[in-house]
Amino acid sequence: MLVQMEKHFAHATASCTKIITGVACMQLVEQGKLSLDDPAQVEGLCPELKDVKVLQPDGSLVAKKRGISLRMLLTHTAGFGYTFFHDGLRDHSKPIGFDEFSGHPSDMVGIDWAGFCVERATSLSLNDYFQQHIFSPLGLKNISMFPPASMKANLAYMNGRGPEGGLFPRDHLLHRPLVVTNQADVERCCNSGGAGCFAKPQEYCQILAMLLNDGTSPTTGARILRKETVDMMFENQIPQFPEFGKQGIPPAKPDLTNAIPDLYPGQHQGWGLTFMLSDGPTGRSPTTGHWAGLPNLYWWCDRAQGVAGMICCQLLPFADGQVLNLWVTLESAAYKALA
């Protein structure tokens, strides 16, 4: 069962891109081209990671103590973070700052590097890999890191919510991929595995349907992943951090995010390979995968009960109260209908 609420517009999916990068990585793990637990392989493919430094509370930088593996990148345990979610990273980046949506190599973090591993292991751009090995087999024509004219003609507008609750138009968060005009410009723009895709939500939901169906598309019949691989993606990879989501996230850049006291109000928390795992008050199962995108996009995928859904907005700052209430209402209605 799939549930979606949206119009037929292309949306910047932002961090909803992460699960697609995870699917790509796990395809290559199945083929033996990537390993989850070989830091030497990752740092061989991405030598830029060999000498990254670790930011200390006093603002100093020290050498990292261990290599970075693919599993660490996919579980956010490598140490990378976003400046809009972390006061220390934001302040350390001054006076120039970071723009994680710029498409420039210096601004890429976390799962972006997992995407670079895919590119360098296959000699394909990440977008081309997605198109050939995920989107085309799923029959998806309106999802890309570089939207064609047909998608840009139906691009959802980006808006902000002011302190009084009203909406106002704002510039698009992911600007560069929308203004490249030739192949040379495309090649100079990083393919962000952490935040780079644009999609019509109903097509994105076909990726969730594939995961509900144990790695095989119920629409085209194409097998994208083995069942055991999908099972692994939905296993908790960080049992040593049982309440990681309750630490709270500050609004380091209030124009981009509100404060987040708890990532999701469930009794059980975990992290799979690129997404959070949690039960919750709506009726979802403890092994439900879910995640979000900064402009208030939210998806969930409950394989145990056979239901997935998505809400897509293009609204900042993140964690908008009205959209979160809509998400909870939608989920609750879906589970009530199942019952």
Coordinates of C-alpha atoms in Angstrom, one line a residue:
M1 CA 0.0 0.0 0.0
L2 CA 1.4 3.4 -1.0
V3 CA 0.2 6.8 0.3
Q4 CA 1.2 10.1 -1.2
M5 CA 0.0 13.7 -0.9
E6 CA 1.2 16.1 -3.6
K7 CA 0.5 17.6 -6.9
H8 CA 2.2 16.6 -10.1
F9 CA 5.1 18.9 -9.7
A10 CA 8.9 18.2 -9.6
H11 CA 10.3 18.7 -6.1
A12 CA 13.8 19.1 -4.8
T13 CA 14.0 16.0 -2.6
A14 CA 17.1 17.1 -0.7
S15 CA 18.0 14.4 1.9
C16 CA 15.4 12.0 0.5
T17 CA 18.2 11.5 -2.0
K18 CA 20.2 9.6 0.6
I19 CA 18.2 6.3 0.4
I20 CA 18.7 6.3 -3.4
T21 CA 22.5 6.6 -2.8
G22 CA 22.2 3.8 -0.3
V23 CA 20.5 1.5 -2.9
A24 CA 23.2 2.3 -5.4
C25 CA 25.9 1.5 -2.8
M26 CA 24.3 -1.8 -1.8
Q27 CA 24.0 -2.8 -5.5
L28 CA 27.7 -2.5 -5.7
V29 CA 28.2 -4.3 -2.4
E30 CA 26.2 -7.2 -3.8
Q31 CA 28.5 -7.2 -6.9
G32 CA 31.6 -7.1 -4.7
K33 CA 32.7 -3.8 -6.2
L34 CA 32.3 -2.0 -2.8
S35 CA 32.8 -3.2 0.8
L36 CA 30.9 -1.9 3.8
D37 CA 33.8 -2.3 6.1
D38 CA 37.0 -1.5 4.2
P39 CA 38.3 2.0 5.1
A40 CA 41.3 1.4 2.8
Q41 CA 39.0 0.9 -0.2
V42 CA 37.0 4.1 0.6
E43 CA 40.1 6.2 1.2
G44 CA 41.6 4.7 -1.9
L45 CA 38.6 5.8 -4.0
C46 CA 38.4 9.1 -2.1
P47 CA 41.9 10.0 -1.0
E48 CA 40.5 13.4 0.1
L49 CA 39.2 11.6 3.2
K50 CA 42.6 10.4 4.4
D51 CA 43.5 13.7 6.0
V52 CA 40.2 15.1 7.2
K53 CA 40.4 16.7 10.6
V54 CA 38.1 16.4 13.6
L55 CA 36.7 19.6 15.1
Q56 CA 37.1 19.9 18.9
P57 CA 34.7 21.8 21.3
D58 CA 37.4 24.6 21.6
G59 CA 37.5 25.1 17.9
S60 CA 40.8 23.3 17.2
L61 CA 41.3 20.6 14.6
V62 CA 43.0 17.3 15.3
A63 CA 43.8 14.3 13.2
K64 CA 41.2 11.5 13.0
K65 CA 42.0 8.2 14.8
R66 CA 40.7 5.7 12.3
G67 CA 39.8 5.3 8.6
I68 CA 36.4 5.9 7.2
S69 CA 34.4 3.0 5.9
L70 CA 31.3 2.9 3.7
R71 CA 29.2 1.7 6.5
M72 CA 30.3 4.7 8.6
L73 CA 29.3 7.0 5.7
L74 CA 25.9 5.3 5.3
T75 CA 25.1 5.5 9.1
H76 CA 26.4 9.0 9.7
T77 CA 29.0 7.7 12.1
A78 CA 32.0 9.0 10.1
G79 CA 31.8 12.4 11.9
F80 CA 30.5 14.6 9.1
G81 CA 27.7 17.1 9.8
Y82 CA 25.7 19.9 8.4
T83 CA 26.5 23.5 9.4
F84 CA 22.8 24.3 9.6
F85 CA 22.3 21.6 12.3
H86 CA 25.5 22.2 14.3
D87 CA 26.5 25.5 16.0
G88 CA 30.2 24.5 16.2
L89 CA 30.5 23.6 12.5
R90 CA 28.6 26.8 11.5
D91 CA 30.9 29.0 13.6
H92 CA 34.1 27.2 12.5
S93 CA 33.2 27.8 8.8
K94 CA 33.1 31.6 9.4
P95 CA 33.6 34.1 7.8
I96 CA 33.1 32.4 4.4
G97 CA 30.7 29.7 5.6
F98 CA 29.6 26.5 3.9
D99 CA 26.7 26.0 1.5
E100 CA 26.0 22.3 1.4
F101 CA 23.7 22.8 -1.6
S102 CA 26.2 24.6 -3.8
G103 CA 27.4 21.7 -5.9
H104 CA 31.0 22.6 -5.1
P105 CA 33.4 19.8 -3.9
S106 CA 34.4 21.8 -0.8
D107 CA 30.8 21.8 0.5
M108 CA 30.1 18.0 0.2
V109 CA 29.7 16.0 3.4
G110 CA 28.6 12.6 4.7
I111 CA 26.6 10.5 2.2
D112 CA 27.9 12.8 -0.6
W113 CA 31.1 10.9 -0.2
A114 CA 29.3 7.5 -0.4
G115 CA 28.0 8.8 -3.8
F116 CA 31.6 9.7 -4.8
C117 CA 32.5 6.1 -4.0
V118 CA 29.8 4.9 -6.4
E119 CA 31.1 7.2 -9.1
R120 CA 34.7 6.3 -8.8
A121 CA 34.0 2.5 -8.6
T122 CA 31.9 2.6 -11.7
S123 CA 33.4 5.5 -13.8
L124 CA 29.9 6.9 -14.1
S125 CA 28.5 10.1 -12.7
L126 CA 26.1 9.4 -9.8
N127 CA 23.1 10.7 -11.8
D128 CA 24.0 8.5 -14.7
Y129 CA 24.4 5.5 -12.4
F130 CA 21.0 6.2 -10.9
Q131 CA 19.4 6.5 -14.3
Q132 CA 20.9 3.3 -15.7
H133 CA 20.6 1.0 -12.6
I134 CA 17.7 2.3 -10.6
F135 CA 15.4 4.8 -12.3
S136 CA 15.2 3.2 -15.8
P137 CA 14.6 -0.3 -14.4
L138 CA 11.8 1.2 -12.2
G139 CA 10.3 3.0 -15.2
L140 CA 10.9 6.4 -13.7
K141 CA 11.2 9.3 -16.2
N142 CA 10.8 12.4 -13.9
I143 CA 13.6 12.0 -11.4
S144 CA 17.1 13.4 -11.9
M145 CA 19.9 15.5 -10.4
F146 CA 19.8 17.8 -13.5
P147 CA 16.1 18.2 -14.3
P148 CA 15.3 18.5 -18.1
A149 CA 13.2 21.4 -19.4
S150 CA 10.0 19.3 -19.0
M151 CA 10.6 18.9 -15.2
K152 CA 11.7 22.5 -14.7
A153 CA 8.5 23.7 -16.4
N154 CA 6.6 21.9 -13.6
L155 CA 9.0 22.8 -10.7
A156 CA 7.3 23.4 -7.4
Y157 CA 8.1 26.9 -6.0
M158 CA 10.3 27.2 -2.9
N159 CA 8.7 29.2 0.0
G160 CA 9.5 30.3 3.5
R161 CA 7.4 30.6 6.6
G162 CA 7.8 33.8 8.5
P163 CA 7.6 34.3 12.3
E164 CA 3.9 35.3 12.1
G165 CA 3.1 32.0 10.3
G166 CA 2.6 33.4 6.8
L167 CA 4.4 32.2 3.7
F168 CA 6.7 34.1 1.4
P169 CA 8.4 33.2 -1.9
R170 CA 12.2 32.6 -1.7
D171 CA 15.0 31.5 -4.0
H172 CA 15.3 27.8 -4.7
L173 CA 17.5 26.0 -2.2
L174 CA 19.3 23.9 -4.9
H175 CA 20.0 26.6 -7.5
R176 CA 23.1 25.4 -9.4
P177 CA 21.7 22.2 -10.9
L178 CA 18.7 24.2 -12.2
V179 CA 20.8 26.7 -14.2
V180 CA 23.5 24.6 -15.8
T181 CA 23.1 25.0 -19.6
N182 CA 25.6 22.6 -21.2
Q183 CA 27.4 19.3 -20.5
A184 CA 30.5 21.1 -19.4
D185 CA 28.6 22.9 -16.7
V186 CA 26.9 19.6 -15.6
E187 CA 30.3 17.9 -15.3
R188 CA 31.6 20.7 -13.1
C189 CA 28.7 20.4 -10.7
C190 CA 29.1 17.7 -8.0
N191 CA 26.4 15.0 -8.0
S192 CA 25.3 15.2 -4.4
G193 CA 24.4 11.7 -3.1
G194 CA 23.1 13.3 0.1
A195 CA 20.8 15.9 -1.3
G196 CA 20.9 16.2 -5.1
C197 CA 17.8 14.7 -6.7
F198 CA 14.6 16.3 -8.1
A199 CA 11.6 14.1 -8.5
K200 CA 7.9 13.9 -9.0
P201 CA 6.8 12.4 -5.6
Q202 CA 4.7 9.7 -7.2
E203 CA 7.7 8.5 -9.0
Y204 CA 9.9 8.6 -5.9
C205 CA 7.3 6.5 -4.2
Q206 CA 8.1 3.7 -6.7
I207 CA 11.5 3.4 -4.9
L208 CA 9.6 2.9 -1.6
A209 CA 7.4 0.3 -3.4
M210 CA 10.4 -1.6 -4.5
L211 CA 11.7 -1.8 -0.9
L212 CA 8.3 -2.9 0.3
N213 CA 8.4 -5.6 -2.3
D214 CA 11.8 -6.9 -1.0
G215 CA 13.9 -5.3 -3.7
T216 CA 11.8 -6.0 -6.8
S217 CA 9.6 -3.4 -8.5
P218 CA 5.9 -4.4 -8.3
T219 CA 5.3 -2.3 -11.4
T220 CA 8.1 -3.4 -13.8
G221 CA 9.2 -6.6 -12.2
A222 CA 12.8 -5.4 -12.2
R223 CA 15.0 -6.7 -9.4
I224 CA 17.0 -3.8 -7.9
L225 CA 18.3 -5.5 -4.8
R226 CA 18.2 -8.9 -3.3
K227 CA 15.8 -9.4 -0.4
E228 CA 18.6 -10.1 2.0
T229 CA 20.2 -6.8 1.0
V230 CA 17.0 -4.9 1.7
D231 CA 16.7 -6.8 5.0
M232 CA 20.2 -5.6 5.9
M233 CA 19.4 -2.0 5.0
F234 CA 16.5 -2.1 7.5
E235 CA 18.6 -3.6 10.4
N236 CA 19.8 -1.3 13.2
Q237 CA 23.4 -0.5 12.5
I238 CA 24.0 1.5 15.7
P239 CA 22.7 -0.4 18.7
Q240 CA 25.4 1.3 20.8
F241 CA 23.4 4.6 20.4
P242 CA 19.9 3.6 21.5
E243 CA 18.6 7.1 22.0
F244 CA 20.6 9.1 19.5
G245 CA 17.5 10.9 18.1
K246 CA 16.6 12.4 21.5
Q247 CA 19.8 14.6 21.7
G248 CA 18.1 17.5 20.0
I249 CA 19.3 19.5 17.0
P250 CA 19.7 23.3 17.3
P251 CA 18.5 25.8 14.7
A252 CA 22.1 26.7 13.8
K253 CA 20.8 28.5 10.7
P254 CA 17.2 29.5 11.6
D255 CA 16.3 30.4 8.0
L256 CA 16.9 26.7 7.1
T257 CA 15.7 24.8 10.2
N258 CA 13.7 25.1 13.4
A259 CA 14.9 23.4 16.6
I260 CA 14.3 19.7 16.6
P261 CA 14.0 18.2 20.2
D262 CA 13.5 14.6 19.0
L263 CA 14.0 13.1 15.5
Y264 CA 10.9 11.0 15.9
P265 CA 8.8 10.2 19.1
G266 CA 9.0 6.4 19.1
Q267 CA 9.9 4.0 21.8
H268 CA 12.6 2.3 19.7
Q269 CA 15.2 4.1 17.7
G270 CA 17.8 2.8 15.3
W271 CA 19.6 3.7 12.1
G272 CA 19.6 1.5 9.0
L273 CA 21.8 2.0 5.9
T274 CA 20.9 5.7 5.1
F275 CA 17.7 6.2 7.1
M276 CA 16.2 6.2 10.6
L277 CA 14.3 3.2 12.1
S278 CA 11.5 3.9 14.6
D279 CA 8.1 2.9 15.7
G280 CA 5.7 5.7 16.8
P281 CA 2.3 6.9 17.8
T282 CA 0.7 6.4 14.4
G283 CA 0.8 2.6 14.4
R284 CA 4.0 2.0 12.5
S285 CA 6.2 -1.1 13.2
P286 CA 9.5 -0.8 15.1
T287 CA 11.5 -1.6 12.0
T288 CA 9.9 1.2 9.9
G289 CA 12.4 3.2 7.9
H290 CA 11.9 6.9 7.5
W291 CA 13.7 10.1 6.7
A292 CA 13.2 13.6 5.4
G293 CA 14.4 16.4 3.2
L294 CA 15.2 19.9 4.4
P295 CA 12.3 21.7 2.5
N296 CA 9.9 19.6 4.6
L297 CA 9.6 16.4 2.7
Y298 CA 8.9 13.2 4.7
W299 CA 8.7 9.5 3.8
W300 CA 8.2 6.3 5.7
C301 CA 8.4 2.6 4.7
D302 CA 6.9 -0.1 6.9
R303 CA 7.8 -3.4 5.4
A304 CA 6.3 -5.4 8.3
Q305 CA 2.8 -3.9 7.6
G306 CA 3.3 -3.4 3.9
V307 CA 2.7 0.4 3.8
A308 CA 4.8 3.4 2.7
G309 CA 4.0 7.0 2.2
M310 CA 5.4 10.4 1.5
I311 CA 4.5 14.1 1.9
C312 CA 6.4 16.7 -0.2
C313 CA 6.6 20.4 0.4
Q314 CA 9.1 23.0 -0.7
L315 CA 9.0 25.1 2.4
L316 CA 11.7 26.3 4.8
P317 CA 12.6 26.2 7.6
F318 CA 12.7 22.5 8.2
A319 CA 10.6 20.8 10.9
D320 CA 7.6 23.1 10.1
G321 CA 4.9 22.4 12.7
Q322 CA 2.0 22.4 10.3
V323 CA 3.7 20.0 7.9
L324 CA 4.7 17.7 10.7
N325 CA 1.1 17.6 11.9
L326 CA 0.0 16.7 8.4
W327 CA 2.5 13.9 8.2
V328 CA 1.3 12.4 11.5
T329 CA -2.3 12.8 10.3
L330 CA -1.6 11.0 7.0
E331 CA 0.3 8.2 8.7
S332 CA -2.4 7.7 11.3
A333 CA -5.1 7.6 8.7
A334 CA -3.1 5.0 6.6
Y335 CA -2.8 2.7 9.6
K336 CA -6.4 3.1 10.6
A337 CA -7.4 2.1 7.1
L338 CA -5.1 -1.0 7.3
A339 CA -6.8 -1.9 10.6

